[in-house]
Amino acid sequence: MDALGAAFGLVLQPDVLVAVGLAAVFGLFVGAIPGLTATMAVALLVPVTIFMEPVPAVAVVVTVVATAIFAGDIPGALLRIPGTPASAAYTDDAFAMSRSGEAELALGVSLVYSVLGGLVGAVVLTAAAPLLAEFALQFSSFEYFWLASLGLTCAVFMSAQSRVKAIGSLLLGLLVSTVGLDVVSGQARFTFGTTELLGGVHFIPVLIGMFAVSEVIRHMAASTSDLRVPARRIGNIFAGVAAVGRRHWRSVVRGNALGVGIGILPGAGGDIAAWIAYAVSKRCSRQPERYGTGHVEGIVESASANNSALASAWIPTLVFGIPGDSTTAIIIGVLYMQGLNPGPTVFLERPELVYAVFLTFFLANLVMLPLGLAAIKSATLLLRVPRDLLMPIILGCCIVGAFAINNAAFGIVVMLVFGLVGFLMEENGFPLTPAILGMVLGRMVEEQFMISMIKAEGNVLAFVDRPIAALLAALAVTVWAWPAVKTLRSRVAGLRPVG
Amino acid sequence: MRIYDGLLGWLIALGGGGVILGASSLPTPAGQPYGPALFPTLLGVGLVVCGASLGLAGRRHSLQRRWVNLASWTRSPSRQRRVILVPVTIAAYAALAPTVGFLLTMTGVLTVLMTALGRPRLETFVIALVTAGTIQVLFGGLLRVPLPPGVLLPGF
Amino acid sequence: MGGMRRRLGVMIGLAALVAVGCGGAGELGTAGWPNRPITMLVAFGAGGGTDANARIVSGLLERELGQPVNVVNRTGGGGVVGHTAIANAEPDGYTLGYVVAEVAMMHWAGLTDLTFEAFTPLAMLTGTPGAVFVRSDAPWESIDDVLDEIDRGAEILQASGSGQGGIWHVTLAGVLRSLARDPGAVTWVPHQGAAPALADLAAGGVDLVVSAPAEARGLVDAGRIRPLVVIDTERHRLWPDVPTLAEATGSDWNALAWGGVAGPAGLPADVVATLQATLGGIARSEEFIELIERRGTGAIYRDAGGFREYMAASDASFGQAMAAVGLVP
């Protein structure tokens, strides 16, 4: 308890509070711009944090990540351009809500459940970090392979349209992820002899191209501004949010549990948590047919999941020094430079610092509530800007975002190509989100599959030899087989009266 | 531009075949039993299956008689021009920005697009310049994105 | 109408302001270098060890030179993309790069024609040795036990730590070759980096991991894995009880994952002189040494000449080790 008191003393300092406030504004800004990622925001802060005290340094990083992930929802809801891959899962729903005048409710739900998810993650982190870290150490390549495969099945649940077309879109995304140096052999693949493609196709320019550029093209093709979004004020945002929470409390609980569970696994993280949560939500919902058409349930569950995953990604980071995602990888560097070596010893030697780190999570999420609200209010003003001006400006930001991923014009070319591809796909009824999912998960699926094959020396039974792997495999196979079983059953039922 | 599913499916299947062919030329490295060709080959097979089933289903309920259904924008010359302007301006930016610089190129791109959408020319130029300048300051300055300085700002 | 015109006036005024604000331009040329911001290219992603080292150096360089030094990540192709960008940059002193050991490896693998000779070395600043780790409950107490297991050949051991042909794969091959063992006797399980490989080791997925001490210390402190040997000329600061490879086996083979600042070939002499002096000062400063060593990396300084010699020796050594495992096509 002395340690906890000392931790409060460390966190409730004016410099920490000011740093957290500034970091929240910075994170909201970066996250709201498609193409600028939370990872990039944190990397930019590294040289600054070197010269700070440990607690404000960590607090700044925690705040920036949390706010940037939430802010990714803003352009997704208002313009159908997800700011981060984590928000791509429910962009269609959020945008559909905006079009029917519920932009503030969609974003309010996303903000409040992001904050709630962040707080739940922080509680779990504080209460059970060492215990849960054990769980993370049970995952080898076999378990990751099955987890990633489960993630891929989300593609089929994502789309309201043709299932075959959704799978086609997913395969395209997976295929694009194979371009570049093969992770296993280190050989160049589908690069056509160019140095640029050696680095692979980054999914951020693809994301911007498919969603933003194709949206701009659609606007250009439209005769009038028929995509105008009405900006209806709904008054008290939180009243609406509370009603949603009462109706969908199961989604809140499930989303948080999924987020925490998936976030702990190094190499999984918030993006995958959001997709799986969306698919699970649709699977369990009484109204699965409304998903993708502006239904709030999926937003509640995914937004809870991606923010609760952020805090739990710190569990393996703090306990074993194994980064949970790309931002915690940077954080480990910051911690070492601050003399806070991750590992079990830090819990024994500097408990007050560990508690202070935990407290910054609570602080970051609490600060996000009012600042996020302000961001929503000012962002909805965007809807009043004439689209004929807004669309070119968005294209300008997209060009810069695509360039900034690797600071090369090649990113702009990738964005353009996938803008056209995305436009044609939508015209022909191919959903875009499975392609993004394929790109996000492609490397992981292939890598874990190949690593497992090498380890198993081709013995397929090794894939189900370990208990957790067997459990995940059973789950995946059930999910895959379910639609077939259902079709079969309905056919049999349909045949019976005749036969 | 909507392509008849019966045609599109077979095109996808053909593409899948191309992927399998491309993957087959990838070498298997020394000391590893499985090479970089395995996963793309599986994806290629998936595309063939997916394309074929789309092609077959497309033929079964062929409500659409034509191979390609052109969308309404292709019949209006002005809208055609606007759609083509998007890839053209992006490509022009990628080609020109490294030498001309971010500020000028971006102002040009924005002016062209906004004018094409029917906004008055002077208004668009001013808005374009302010937008490009704001992006230069926010992204180039605050976020340290190395935007090409070009002829106008050699020292920025 | 009047409102419209007034708004236009405000807009034009704003535009002029922005234009003036951006226009604080300096002159071109190397006289008076540096009079504008410098770019520091890094061939690996934000968050990795290379990136962190480069950001520390850049922060200090910025203070010394009085101009911003921006770290720019150009990732991909196992370092090929970024290093090519450094070598192809304008040799005017405004684009430098953090060049690392992969330069001495990727041309052997046939990924690029680029070698260390495409750079103007300025200062070697960091280096970390590899160490061999096993799970704490593994039956092997020393590297000798592992070698015996390999000789017995009852079960083929599986090792990881980097991708196929990555630095720790080549290091293990070099060690085995120097001990007259077949480098192919251990299966290399490729992982994207040391962190996932170490997690896989702890989860029981592989038998051995070769990685830098800094990345493994969390798991070592937690008692999950043990270091058996450090592949270096002296014992590691973190674990003074763990023997070096030479002490344990008699083989004096060693390799560092080194890194340092370099520019494209043909940097002007005055720029090189200024940078050498500045980087030398930074490398010897207590602040730099402390920041680097706290991360668990070694602060190892060599001047420009020493850096060039070191790169040449490292290139030859990695080339031999890679040929031994069949990584040279």
mmCIF file of N, CA and C in Angstrom, chain A residues 83-167:
data_model
loop_
_atom_site.group_PDB
_atom_site.id
_atom_site.type_symbol
_atom_site.label_atom_id
_atom_site.label_comp_id
_atom_site.label_asym_id
_atom_site.label_seq_id
_atom_site.Cartn_x
_atom_site.Cartn_y
_atom_site.Cartn_z
ATOM 1 N N GLY A 83 -9.332 5.417 -39.950
ATOM 2 C CA GLY A 83 -8.034 6.014 -39.646
ATOM 3 C C GLY A 83 -7.002 4.971 -39.277
ATOM 4 N N THR A 84 -7.430 3.836 -38.741
ATOM 5 C CA THR A 84 -6.495 2.777 -38.383
ATOM 6 C C THR A 84 -7.115 1.447 -38.816
ATOM 7 N N PRO A 85 -6.297 0.404 -38.999
ATOM 8 C CA PRO A 85 -6.879 -0.879 -39.388
ATOM 9 C C PRO A 85 -7.845 -1.418 -38.339
ATOM 10 N N ALA A 86 -7.650 -1.038 -37.065
ATOM 11 C CA ALA A 86 -8.548 -1.519 -36.022
ATOM 12 C C ALA A 86 -9.963 -1.020 -36.246
ATOM 13 N N SER A 87 -10.119 0.191 -36.798
ATOM 14 C CA SER A 87 -11.471 0.710 -36.998
ATOM 15 C C SER A 87 -12.084 0.230 -38.302
ATOM 16 N N ALA A 88 -11.289 -0.382 -39.179
ATOM 17 C CA ALA A 88 -11.836 -0.817 -40.473
ATOM 18 C C ALA A 88 -12.939 -1.848 -40.290
ATOM 19 N N ALA A 89 -12.874 -2.612 -39.185
ATOM 20 C CA ALA A 89 -13.847 -3.680 -38.977
ATOM 21 C C ALA A 89 -15.274 -3.143 -38.960
ATOM 22 N N TYR A 90 -15.495 -1.987 -38.371
ATOM 23 C CA TYR A 90 -16.880 -1.509 -38.226
ATOM 24 C C TYR A 90 -17.123 -0.171 -38.902
ATOM 25 N N THR A 91 -16.269 0.181 -39.868
ATOM 26 C CA THR A 91 -16.433 1.439 -40.583
ATOM 27 C C THR A 91 -17.774 1.500 -41.310
ATOM 28 N N ASP A 92 -18.166 0.395 -41.951
ATOM 29 C CA ASP A 92 -19.411 0.419 -42.717
ATOM 30 C C ASP A 92 -20.608 0.725 -41.826
ATOM 31 N N ASP A 93 -20.610 0.103 -40.632
ATOM 32 C CA ASP A 93 -21.713 0.367 -39.706
ATOM 33 C C ASP A 93 -21.719 1.811 -39.242
ATOM 34 N N ALA A 94 -20.524 2.299 -38.864
ATOM 35 C CA ALA A 94 -20.450 3.658 -38.329
ATOM 36 C C ALA A 94 -20.847 4.672 -39.387
ATOM 37 N N PHE A 95 -20.393 4.443 -40.634
ATOM 38 C CA PHE A 95 -20.711 5.401 -41.682
ATOM 39 C C PHE A 95 -22.205 5.362 -42.023
ATOM 40 N N ALA A 96 -22.758 4.155 -42.015
ATOM 41 C CA ALA A 96 -24.191 4.052 -42.290
ATOM 42 C C ALA A 96 -24.982 4.817 -41.228
ATOM 43 N N MET A 97 -24.520 4.744 -39.972
ATOM 44 C CA MET A 97 -25.193 5.520 -38.920
ATOM 45 C C MET A 97 -25.080 7.008 -39.200
ATOM 46 N N SER A 98 -23.878 7.451 -39.633
ATOM 47 C CA SER A 98 -23.697 8.869 -39.935
ATOM 48 C C SER A 98 -24.657 9.309 -41.032
ATOM 49 N N ARG A 99 -24.822 8.473 -42.028
ATOM 50 C CA ARG A 99 -25.680 8.870 -43.145
ATOM 51 C C ARG A 99 -27.118 9.019 -42.716
ATOM 52 N N SER A 100 -27.507 8.275 -41.682
ATOM 53 C CA SER A 100 -28.876 8.483 -41.226
ATOM 54 C C SER A 100 -28.919 9.500 -40.082
ATOM 55 N N GLY A 101 -27.860 10.310 -39.999
ATOM 56 C CA GLY A 101 -27.878 11.428 -39.062
ATOM 57 C C GLY A 101 -27.436 11.081 -37.655
ATOM 58 N N GLU A 102 -26.877 9.892 -37.467
ATOM 59 C CA GLU A 102 -26.498 9.489 -36.113
ATOM 60 C C GLU A 102 -24.990 9.502 -35.898
ATOM 61 N N ALA A 103 -24.294 10.413 -36.583
ATOM 62 C CA ALA A 103 -22.831 10.461 -36.478
ATOM 63 C C ALA A 103 -22.387 10.620 -35.033
ATOM 64 N N GLU A 104 -23.061 11.527 -34.312
ATOM 65 C CA GLU A 104 -22.630 11.785 -32.945
ATOM 66 C C GLU A 104 -22.855 10.574 -32.050
ATOM 67 N N LEU A 105 -23.932 9.852 -32.296
ATOM 68 C CA LEU A 105 -24.181 8.658 -31.492
ATOM 69 C C LEU A 105 -23.132 7.585 -31.802
ATOM 70 N N ALA A 106 -22.851 7.376 -33.100
ATOM 71 C CA ALA A 106 -21.863 6.365 -33.482
ATOM 72 C C ALA A 106 -20.525 6.669 -32.816
ATOM 73 N N LEU A 107 -20.115 7.933 -32.888
ATOM 74 C CA LEU A 107 -18.818 8.288 -32.326
ATOM 75 C C LEU A 107 -18.855 8.313 -30.807
ATOM 76 N N GLY A 108 -19.990 8.710 -30.266
ATOM 77 C CA GLY A 108 -20.127 8.716 -28.810
ATOM 78 C C GLY A 108 -20.009 7.305 -28.265
ATOM 79 N N VAL A 109 -20.675 6.366 -28.912
ATOM 80 C CA VAL A 109 -20.595 4.962 -28.510
ATOM 81 C C VAL A 109 -19.149 4.495 -28.588
ATOM 82 N N SER A 110 -18.525 4.816 -29.702
ATOM 83 C CA SER A 110 -17.146 4.390 -29.895
ATOM 84 C C SER A 110 -16.237 4.999 -28.825
ATOM 85 N N LEU A 111 -16.460 6.288 -28.487
ATOM 86 C CA LEU A 111 -15.621 6.928 -27.469
ATOM 87 C C LEU A 111 -15.837 6.306 -26.102
ATOM 88 N N VAL A 112 -17.101 6.219 -25.701
ATOM 89 C CA VAL A 112 -17.379 5.755 -24.341
ATOM 90 C C VAL A 112 -16.921 4.312 -24.156
ATOM 91 N N TYR A 113 -17.177 3.459 -25.166
ATOM 92 C CA TYR A 113 -16.763 2.070 -24.994
ATOM 93 C C TYR A 113 -15.268 1.880 -25.192
ATOM 94 N N SER A 114 -14.642 2.796 -25.899
ATOM 95 C CA SER A 114 -13.173 2.782 -25.943
ATOM 96 C C SER A 114 -12.620 3.091 -24.563
ATOM 97 N N VAL A 115 -13.173 4.138 -23.928
ATOM 98 C CA VAL A 115 -12.711 4.523 -22.600
ATOM 99 C C VAL A 115 -12.969 3.389 -21.611
ATOM 100 N N LEU A 116 -14.175 2.833 -21.685
ATOM 101 C CA LEU A 116 -14.516 1.741 -20.771
ATOM 102 C C LEU A 116 -13.577 0.555 -20.994
ATOM 103 N N GLY A 117 -13.351 0.230 -22.274
ATOM 104 C CA GLY A 117 -12.445 -0.863 -22.601
ATOM 105 C C GLY A 117 -11.052 -0.589 -22.062
ATOM 106 N N GLY A 118 -10.607 0.635 -22.213
ATOM 107 C CA GLY A 118 -9.286 1.009 -21.701
ATOM 108 C C GLY A 118 -9.218 0.834 -20.200
ATOM 109 N N LEU A 119 -10.291 1.219 -19.507
ATOM 110 C CA LEU A 119 -10.302 1.100 -18.045
ATOM 111 C C LEU A 119 -10.315 -0.370 -17.618
ATOM 112 N N VAL A 120 -11.129 -1.177 -18.303
ATOM 113 C CA VAL A 120 -11.164 -2.607 -17.976
ATOM 114 C C VAL A 120 -9.780 -3.215 -18.188
ATOM 115 N N GLY A 121 -9.167 -2.876 -19.325
ATOM 116 C CA GLY A 121 -7.821 -3.369 -19.596
ATOM 117 C C GLY A 121 -6.862 -2.969 -18.492
ATOM 118 N N ALA A 122 -6.985 -1.735 -18.022
ATOM 119 C CA ALA A 122 -6.087 -1.241 -16.979
ATOM 120 C C ALA A 122 -6.308 -1.992 -15.664
ATOM 121 N N VAL A 123 -7.580 -2.290 -15.347
ATOM 122 C CA VAL A 123 -7.860 -3.035 -14.121
ATOM 123 C C VAL A 123 -7.234 -4.424 -14.202
ATOM 124 N N VAL A 124 -7.425 -5.080 -15.354
ATOM 125 C CA VAL A 124 -6.865 -6.414 -15.520
ATOM 126 C C VAL A 124 -5.342 -6.360 -15.413
ATOM 127 N N LEU A 125 -4.763 -5.360 -16.067
ATOM 128 C CA LEU A 125 -3.311 -5.192 -16.027
ATOM 129 C C LEU A 125 -2.828 -5.051 -14.589
ATOM 130 N N THR A 126 -3.521 -4.214 -13.824
ATOM 131 C CA THR A 126 -3.109 -3.965 -12.450
ATOM 132 C C THR A 126 -3.280 -5.204 -11.577
ATOM 133 N N ALA A 127 -4.406 -5.899 -11.787
ATOM 134 C CA ALA A 127 -4.746 -6.968 -10.856
ATOM 135 C C ALA A 127 -4.021 -8.272 -11.161
ATOM 136 N N ALA A 128 -3.801 -8.539 -12.433
ATOM 137 C CA ALA A 128 -3.408 -9.914 -12.750
ATOM 138 C C ALA A 128 -2.259 -10.023 -13.742
ATOM 139 N N ALA A 129 -1.442 -8.982 -13.872
ATOM 140 C CA ALA A 129 -0.401 -9.016 -14.899
ATOM 141 C C ALA A 129 0.477 -10.265 -14.830
ATOM 142 N N PRO A 130 1.107 -10.559 -13.667
ATOM 143 C CA PRO A 130 2.017 -11.711 -13.657
ATOM 144 C C PRO A 130 1.304 -13.018 -13.977
ATOM 145 N N LEU A 131 0.073 -13.146 -13.458
ATOM 146 C CA LEU A 131 -0.680 -14.378 -13.671
ATOM 147 C C LEU A 131 -1.005 -14.592 -15.152
ATOM 148 N N LEU A 132 -1.496 -13.499 -15.790
ATOM 149 C CA LEU A 132 -1.921 -13.625 -17.185
ATOM 150 C C LEU A 132 -0.746 -13.769 -18.130
ATOM 151 N N ALA A 133 0.400 -13.257 -17.716
ATOM 152 C CA ALA A 133 1.565 -13.380 -18.580
ATOM 153 C C ALA A 133 1.913 -14.843 -18.804
ATOM 154 N N GLU A 134 1.616 -15.683 -17.800
ATOM 155 C CA GLU A 134 1.844 -17.121 -17.941
ATOM 156 C C GLU A 134 1.093 -17.677 -19.143
ATOM 157 N N PHE A 135 -0.139 -17.202 -19.295
ATOM 158 C CA PHE A 135 -0.988 -17.643 -20.396
ATOM 159 C C PHE A 135 -0.324 -17.327 -21.742
ATOM 160 N N ALA A 136 0.242 -16.111 -21.826
ATOM 161 C CA ALA A 136 0.876 -15.695 -23.073
ATOM 162 C C ALA A 136 2.042 -16.612 -23.414
ATOM 163 N N LEU A 137 2.713 -17.152 -22.411
ATOM 164 C CA LEU A 137 3.877 -17.998 -22.674
ATOM 165 C C LEU A 137 3.493 -19.393 -23.138
ATOM 166 N N GLN A 138 2.205 -19.690 -23.207
ATOM 167 C CA GLN A 138 1.788 -20.997 -23.703
ATOM 168 C C GLN A 138 1.654 -21.008 -25.226
ATOM 169 N N PHE A 139 1.781 -19.850 -25.851
ATOM 170 C CA PHE A 139 1.513 -19.767 -27.290
ATOM 171 C C PHE A 139 2.777 -19.935 -28.118
ATOM 172 N N SER A 140 2.848 -21.021 -28.875
ATOM 173 C CA SER A 140 3.929 -21.172 -29.845
ATOM 174 C C SER A 140 3.313 -21.006 -31.231
ATOM 175 N N SER A 141 4.073 -21.290 -32.263
ATOM 176 C CA SER A 141 3.592 -21.014 -33.628
ATOM 177 C C SER A 141 2.309 -21.777 -33.947
ATOM 178 N N PHE A 142 2.123 -22.958 -33.370
ATOM 179 C CA PHE A 142 0.914 -23.741 -33.677
ATOM 180 C C PHE A 142 -0.332 -23.001 -33.213
ATOM 181 N N GLU A 143 -0.272 -22.498 -31.990
ATOM 182 C CA GLU A 143 -1.429 -21.777 -31.444
ATOM 183 C C GLU A 143 -1.689 -20.509 -32.244
ATOM 184 N N TYR A 144 -0.608 -19.787 -32.619
ATOM 185 C CA TYR A 144 -0.805 -18.556 -33.387
ATOM 186 C C TYR A 144 -1.397 -18.847 -34.750
ATOM 187 N N PHE A 145 -0.994 -19.983 -35.325
ATOM 188 C CA PHE A 145 -1.548 -20.329 -36.637
ATOM 189 C C PHE A 145 -3.063 -20.488 -36.548
ATOM 190 N N TRP A 146 -3.516 -21.214 -35.534
ATOM 191 C CA TRP A 146 -4.965 -21.427 -35.424
ATOM 192 C C TRP A 146 -5.699 -20.143 -35.082
ATOM 193 N N LEU A 147 -5.080 -19.307 -34.246
ATOM 194 C CA LEU A 147 -5.713 -18.037 -33.900
ATOM 195 C C LEU A 147 -5.890 -17.169 -35.149
ATOM 196 N N ALA A 148 -4.805 -17.095 -35.953
ATOM 197 C CA ALA A 148 -4.872 -16.282 -37.169
ATOM 198 C C ALA A 148 -5.902 -16.867 -38.140
ATOM 199 N N SER A 149 -5.991 -18.201 -38.189
ATOM 200 C CA SER A 149 -6.976 -18.814 -39.082
ATOM 201 C C SER A 149 -8.388 -18.461 -38.640
ATOM 202 N N LEU A 150 -8.599 -18.471 -37.331
ATOM 203 C CA LEU A 150 -9.907 -18.057 -36.814
ATOM 204 C C LEU A 150 -10.201 -16.624 -37.233
ATOM 205 N N GLY A 151 -9.167 -15.780 -37.161
ATOM 206 C CA GLY A 151 -9.321 -14.389 -37.570
ATOM 207 C C GLY A 151 -9.763 -14.288 -39.016
ATOM 208 N N LEU A 152 -9.185 -15.152 -39.862
ATOM 209 C CA LEU A 152 -9.531 -15.089 -41.286
ATOM 210 C C LEU A 152 -11.005 -15.407 -41.543
ATOM 211 N N THR A 153 -11.555 -16.305 -40.721
ATOM 212 C CA THR A 153 -12.950 -16.668 -40.959
ATOM 213 C C THR A 153 -13.881 -15.479 -40.753
ATOM 214 N N CYS A 154 -13.384 -14.464 -40.034
ATOM 215 C CA CYS A 154 -14.205 -13.261 -39.843
ATOM 216 C C CYS A 154 -14.624 -12.688 -41.180
ATOM 217 N N ALA A 155 -13.775 -12.852 -42.202
ATOM 218 C CA ALA A 155 -14.058 -12.264 -43.515
ATOM 219 C C ALA A 155 -15.437 -12.688 -43.991
ATOM 220 N N VAL A 156 -15.754 -13.960 -43.758
ATOM 221 C CA VAL A 156 -17.014 -14.483 -44.264
ATOM 222 C C VAL A 156 -18.191 -13.884 -43.510
ATOM 223 N N PHE A 157 -17.977 -13.639 -42.208
ATOM 224 C CA PHE A 157 -19.065 -13.068 -41.410
ATOM 225 C C PHE A 157 -19.203 -11.570 -41.617
ATOM 226 N N MET A 158 -18.109 -10.952 -42.128
ATOM 227 C CA MET A 158 -18.107 -9.506 -42.254
ATOM 228 C C MET A 158 -19.174 -9.015 -43.217
ATOM 229 N N SER A 159 -19.295 -9.711 -44.353
ATOM 230 C CA SER A 159 -20.008 -9.069 -45.447
ATOM 231 C C SER A 159 -21.459 -9.503 -45.472
ATOM 232 N N ALA A 160 -22.293 -8.555 -45.864
ATOM 233 C CA ALA A 160 -23.705 -8.857 -45.991
ATOM 234 C C ALA A 160 -23.992 -9.422 -47.368
ATOM 235 N N GLN A 161 -23.003 -9.271 -48.279
ATOM 236 C CA GLN A 161 -23.238 -9.664 -49.669
ATOM 237 C C GLN A 161 -22.814 -11.109 -49.916
ATOM 238 N N SER A 162 -22.468 -11.398 -51.142
ATOM 239 C CA SER A 162 -22.125 -12.757 -51.554
ATOM 240 C C SER A 162 -20.930 -13.311 -50.777
ATOM 241 N N ARG A 163 -21.066 -14.539 -50.272
ATOM 242 C CA ARG A 163 -19.998 -15.165 -49.505
ATOM 243 C C ARG A 163 -18.798 -15.495 -50.394
ATOM 244 N N VAL A 164 -19.076 -15.935 -51.609
ATOM 245 C CA VAL A 164 -17.983 -16.263 -52.529
ATOM 246 C C VAL A 164 -17.157 -15.020 -52.828
ATOM 247 N N LYS A 165 -17.840 -13.899 -53.014
ATOM 248 C CA LYS A 165 -17.111 -12.666 -53.314
ATOM 249 C C LYS A 165 -16.302 -12.212 -52.110
ATOM 250 N N ALA A 166 -16.828 -12.436 -50.905
ATOM 251 C CA ALA A 166 -16.066 -12.081 -49.701
ATOM 252 C C ALA A 166 -14.787 -12.906 -49.635
ATOM 253 N N ILE A 167 -14.883 -14.205 -49.951
ATOM 254 C CA ILE A 167 -13.694 -15.056 -49.921
ATOM 255 C C ILE A 167 -12.708 -14.619 -51.004
#
